[in-house]
Coordinates of C-alpha atoms in Angstrom, one line a residue:
Chain A
Q1 CA 76.6 18.6 -45.9
K2 CA 73.6 18.5 -43.5
E3 CA 73.5 15.7 -41.0
V4 CA 70.1 14.5 -42.3
E5 CA 68.8 15.4 -45.7
Q6 CA 65.2 15.2 -46.8
N7 CA 63.6 16.6 -49.9
S8 CA 61.3 19.3 -48.6
G9 CA 58.8 18.6 -51.3
P10 CA 55.9 18.9 -51.7
L11 CA 55.7 15.4 -52.9
S12 CA 52.4 15.0 -54.7
V13 CA 50.9 11.6 -55.4
P14 CA 47.4 10.5 -56.5
E15 CA 45.2 8.6 -54.2
G16 CA 45.9 4.9 -54.2
A17 CA 49.5 5.3 -55.4
I18 CA 52.7 4.5 -53.5
A19 CA 54.4 7.4 -51.8
S20 CA 58.2 7.1 -51.4
L21 CA 59.9 9.3 -48.9
N22 CA 63.7 9.3 -48.6
C23 CA 66.2 10.4 -46.1
T24 CA 70.0 10.3 -46.3
Y25 CA 72.4 10.8 -43.3
S26 CA 76.1 11.5 -42.8
D27 CA 76.8 9.8 -39.4
R28 CA 77.8 6.2 -40.1
G29 CA 77.5 5.5 -36.4
S30 CA 73.8 6.2 -36.3
Q31 CA 71.9 3.4 -34.6
S32 CA 68.2 4.2 -34.5
F33 CA 65.9 5.6 -37.2
F34 CA 62.4 7.0 -36.9
W35 CA 59.7 8.4 -39.1
Y36 CA 57.3 10.8 -37.5
R37 CA 54.2 12.3 -39.2
Q38 CA 53.1 15.8 -38.4
Y39 CA 49.8 17.2 -39.6
S40 CA 49.5 20.9 -40.1
G41 CA 49.1 22.6 -36.7
K42 CA 49.6 19.4 -34.8
S43 CA 52.6 17.8 -33.0
P44 CA 54.7 15.0 -34.5
E45 CA 53.7 11.4 -33.9
L46 CA 55.8 8.2 -34.4
I47 CA 54.9 6.1 -37.4
M48 CA 57.8 3.7 -37.7
S49 CA 61.1 2.9 -36.0
I50 CA 63.8 0.8 -37.6
Y51 CA 67.2 -0.3 -36.2
S52 CA 68.7 -2.9 -38.6
N53 CA 69.2 -3.1 -42.3
G54 CA 66.3 -4.3 -44.4
D55 CA 62.6 -3.7 -44.5
K56 CA 60.1 -3.3 -41.7
E57 CA 56.4 -3.4 -42.5
D58 CA 53.5 -2.1 -40.5
G59 CA 50.2 -2.0 -42.3
R60 CA 50.4 0.3 -45.3
F61 CA 53.8 1.6 -44.1
T62 CA 57.2 0.1 -44.9
A63 CA 60.5 1.5 -43.6
Q64 CA 63.7 0.5 -45.4
L65 CA 67.2 1.0 -44.0
N66 CA 70.5 0.7 -45.8
K67 CA 73.3 1.6 -43.5
A68 CA 76.0 1.0 -46.1
S69 CA 74.4 3.6 -48.4
Q70 CA 73.3 5.7 -45.4
Y71 CA 69.7 6.1 -46.3
V72 CA 66.4 5.3 -44.8
S73 CA 63.1 5.5 -46.6
L74 CA 59.4 5.2 -45.9
L75 CA 57.0 3.8 -48.4
I76 CA 53.2 4.4 -48.0
R77 CA 51.1 2.0 -50.1
D78 CA 47.6 2.8 -51.2
S79 CA 48.1 6.5 -50.2
Q80 CA 45.0 8.2 -48.8
P81 CA 44.3 12.0 -48.6
S82 CA 44.5 11.5 -44.8
D83 CA 48.2 10.7 -45.3
S84 CA 48.8 14.3 -46.4
A85 CA 51.2 15.6 -43.8
T86 CA 54.9 16.4 -43.2
Y87 CA 57.1 13.4 -42.6
L88 CA 60.1 13.8 -40.4
C89 CA 63.2 11.6 -40.5
I90 CA 64.8 11.5 -37.1
L91 CA 67.8 9.4 -36.2
S92 CA 69.9 8.8 -33.1
G93 CA 73.5 9.6 -33.9
N94 CA 76.7 8.1 -32.6
T95 CA 76.7 10.3 -29.5
G96 CA 73.1 9.4 -28.7
K97 CA 71.8 12.8 -29.7
L98 CA 68.7 12.9 -31.9
I99 CA 69.2 14.5 -35.3
F100 CA 66.3 15.8 -37.3
G101 CA 65.6 16.1 -41.0
Q102 CA 63.7 19.2 -42.3
G103 CA 60.7 17.0 -43.2
T104 CA 59.0 16.2 -46.5
T105 CA 55.6 17.5 -47.2
L106 CA 53.3 14.8 -48.8
Q107 CA 50.2 15.7 -50.7
V108 CA 47.8 12.9 -51.7
K109 CA 45.3 14.1 -54.3
P110 CA 41.9 12.5 -54.5
Chain B
K1 CA 46.9 7.8 -19.6
A2 CA 47.4 11.6 -20.0
G3 CA 49.7 12.8 -22.7
V4 CA 52.4 15.5 -22.6
T5 CA 50.9 18.8 -21.4
Q6 CA 52.3 22.1 -22.4
T7 CA 51.3 25.5 -21.0
P8 CA 50.6 28.1 -22.1
R9 CA 49.4 27.0 -25.6
Y10 CA 49.6 30.5 -27.0
L11 CA 51.3 33.7 -25.9
I12 CA 52.3 37.0 -27.2
K13 CA 55.3 38.9 -25.9
T14 CA 57.3 42.0 -26.9
R15 CA 61.0 42.3 -27.7
G16 CA 63.2 42.3 -24.6
Q17 CA 60.7 40.5 -22.4
Q18 CA 61.3 37.0 -21.1
V19 CA 59.0 34.0 -21.2
T20 CA 58.7 30.7 -19.3
L21 CA 57.1 27.6 -20.8
S22 CA 56.1 24.6 -18.9
C23 CA 55.9 20.9 -19.8
S24 CA 54.4 18.0 -17.8
P25 CA 55.6 14.7 -19.2
I26 CA 53.6 11.5 -19.4
S27 CA 53.5 9.8 -16.0
G28 CA 56.6 7.6 -15.5
H29 CA 58.6 9.4 -18.2
R30 CA 61.9 10.8 -16.9
S31 CA 63.3 12.2 -20.1
V32 CA 62.1 15.6 -21.4
S33 CA 63.4 17.4 -24.4
W34 CA 62.5 20.7 -26.0
Y35 CA 62.4 21.8 -29.6
Q36 CA 61.9 24.9 -31.6
Q37 CA 59.9 24.7 -34.8
T38 CA 59.7 27.4 -37.4
P39 CA 58.6 27.2 -41.1
G40 CA 62.1 28.1 -42.3
Q41 CA 64.3 26.0 -40.0
G42 CA 62.1 23.0 -39.3
L43 CA 62.4 21.2 -35.9
Q44 CA 65.5 22.2 -34.0
F45 CA 66.7 20.5 -30.8
L46 CA 67.1 22.8 -27.8
F47 CA 67.9 20.6 -24.8
E48 CA 67.2 17.4 -23.1
Y49 CA 66.8 16.6 -19.4
F50 CA 66.9 13.3 -17.6
S51 CA 66.4 13.1 -13.8
E52 CA 66.9 16.8 -13.4
T53 CA 70.2 16.8 -15.3
Q54 CA 70.7 18.4 -18.7
R55 CA 72.0 15.6 -20.9
N56 CA 72.3 17.3 -24.3
K57 CA 72.1 20.8 -25.6
G58 CA 71.5 22.2 -29.1
N59 CA 73.1 25.1 -30.7
F60 CA 71.1 27.9 -29.2
P61 CA 72.3 31.1 -27.4
G62 CA 72.5 31.3 -23.7
R63 CA 69.2 33.2 -23.6
F64 CA 67.5 29.8 -23.9
S65 CA 67.7 27.9 -20.7
G66 CA 65.8 25.1 -19.0
R67 CA 65.4 23.0 -16.0
Q68 CA 63.7 19.8 -14.8
F69 CA 62.2 19.3 -11.4
S70 CA 62.1 16.2 -9.2
N71 CA 58.7 15.2 -10.5
S72 CA 60.1 15.3 -14.1
R73 CA 58.1 18.4 -15.0
S74 CA 60.3 20.8 -17.0
E75 CA 60.4 24.5 -17.8
M76 CA 62.2 26.4 -20.4
N77 CA 63.0 30.1 -20.3
V78 CA 63.9 32.6 -23.0
S79 CA 65.2 35.9 -21.9
T80 CA 65.6 39.1 -23.8
L81 CA 63.2 38.0 -26.5
E82 CA 63.9 38.7 -30.1
L83 CA 61.5 38.8 -33.1
G84 CA 63.2 35.6 -34.4
D85 CA 62.2 33.7 -31.3
S86 CA 58.7 33.6 -32.6
A87 CA 58.0 29.9 -33.1
L88 CA 56.2 26.8 -31.9
Y89 CA 58.0 25.3 -28.9
L90 CA 57.5 21.6 -28.5
C91 CA 58.2 19.4 -25.6
A92 CA 58.6 15.7 -25.8
S93 CA 58.9 13.0 -23.1
S94 CA 60.3 9.6 -23.3
F95 CA 60.3 6.6 -20.9
S96 CA 63.7 5.3 -21.8
R97 CA 67.0 7.1 -21.0
D98 CA 68.2 5.8 -24.3
V99 CA 67.4 8.6 -26.8
G100 CA 66.4 5.9 -29.2
G101 CA 63.2 5.5 -27.4
E102 CA 60.0 6.8 -28.8
L103 CA 59.3 10.5 -28.2
F104 CA 55.8 11.6 -27.2
F105 CA 55.2 15.3 -28.1
G106 CA 53.0 17.8 -26.5
E107 CA 50.7 20.1 -28.5
G108 CA 53.3 22.9 -28.2
S109 CA 53.4 26.5 -27.0
R110 CA 53.1 29.0 -29.8
L111 CA 55.1 32.1 -29.0
T112 CA 54.7 35.4 -30.9
V113 CA 57.2 38.1 -30.3
L114 CA 56.1 41.6 -31.4

């Protein structure tokens, strides 16, 4: 089992819809969870960080964390074509080392 | 404030050669980490430095090495290049020693090995 699992996609949603990106992990001691966005040919940039169970909202983005079920998700409301990118789930494991998911490619169609 | 600067941005090498990549972190950031990104493997952690000390290392062969200088600038070296080393090499800096802190990535160095 991979330490961090993400569906590679592509996940295709129509403009204006809600995009739901999911990430499951195996290390129960994981403390910090991050979602990074990477446009094609560009470097990753941080969108959201979440540290405790529940939801965290920032504009059109909501991160959800459920440590008991070992998953973290990112919801993008009112998806725009400019949201088309690869979304990386990154977490800080029990040892402090960062663990990376493979990324999910999101395509928002006008 | 200036971002993370990586040089060179693009380079082409042949098998067996060696390469050195440079990374200048954001001013005040003392943690620098390196990553290899390929279409097939995604983003893979190489190593992390903090205050000139290697703190963590990924699962890469000994041909991959790095170091950090007293001004926090970092270099990574790949010796005896192989075709499979062709990739985008990303450097990221962080203010906090805690790896949970936000990473700021550079634009990367794209290496092609022929």
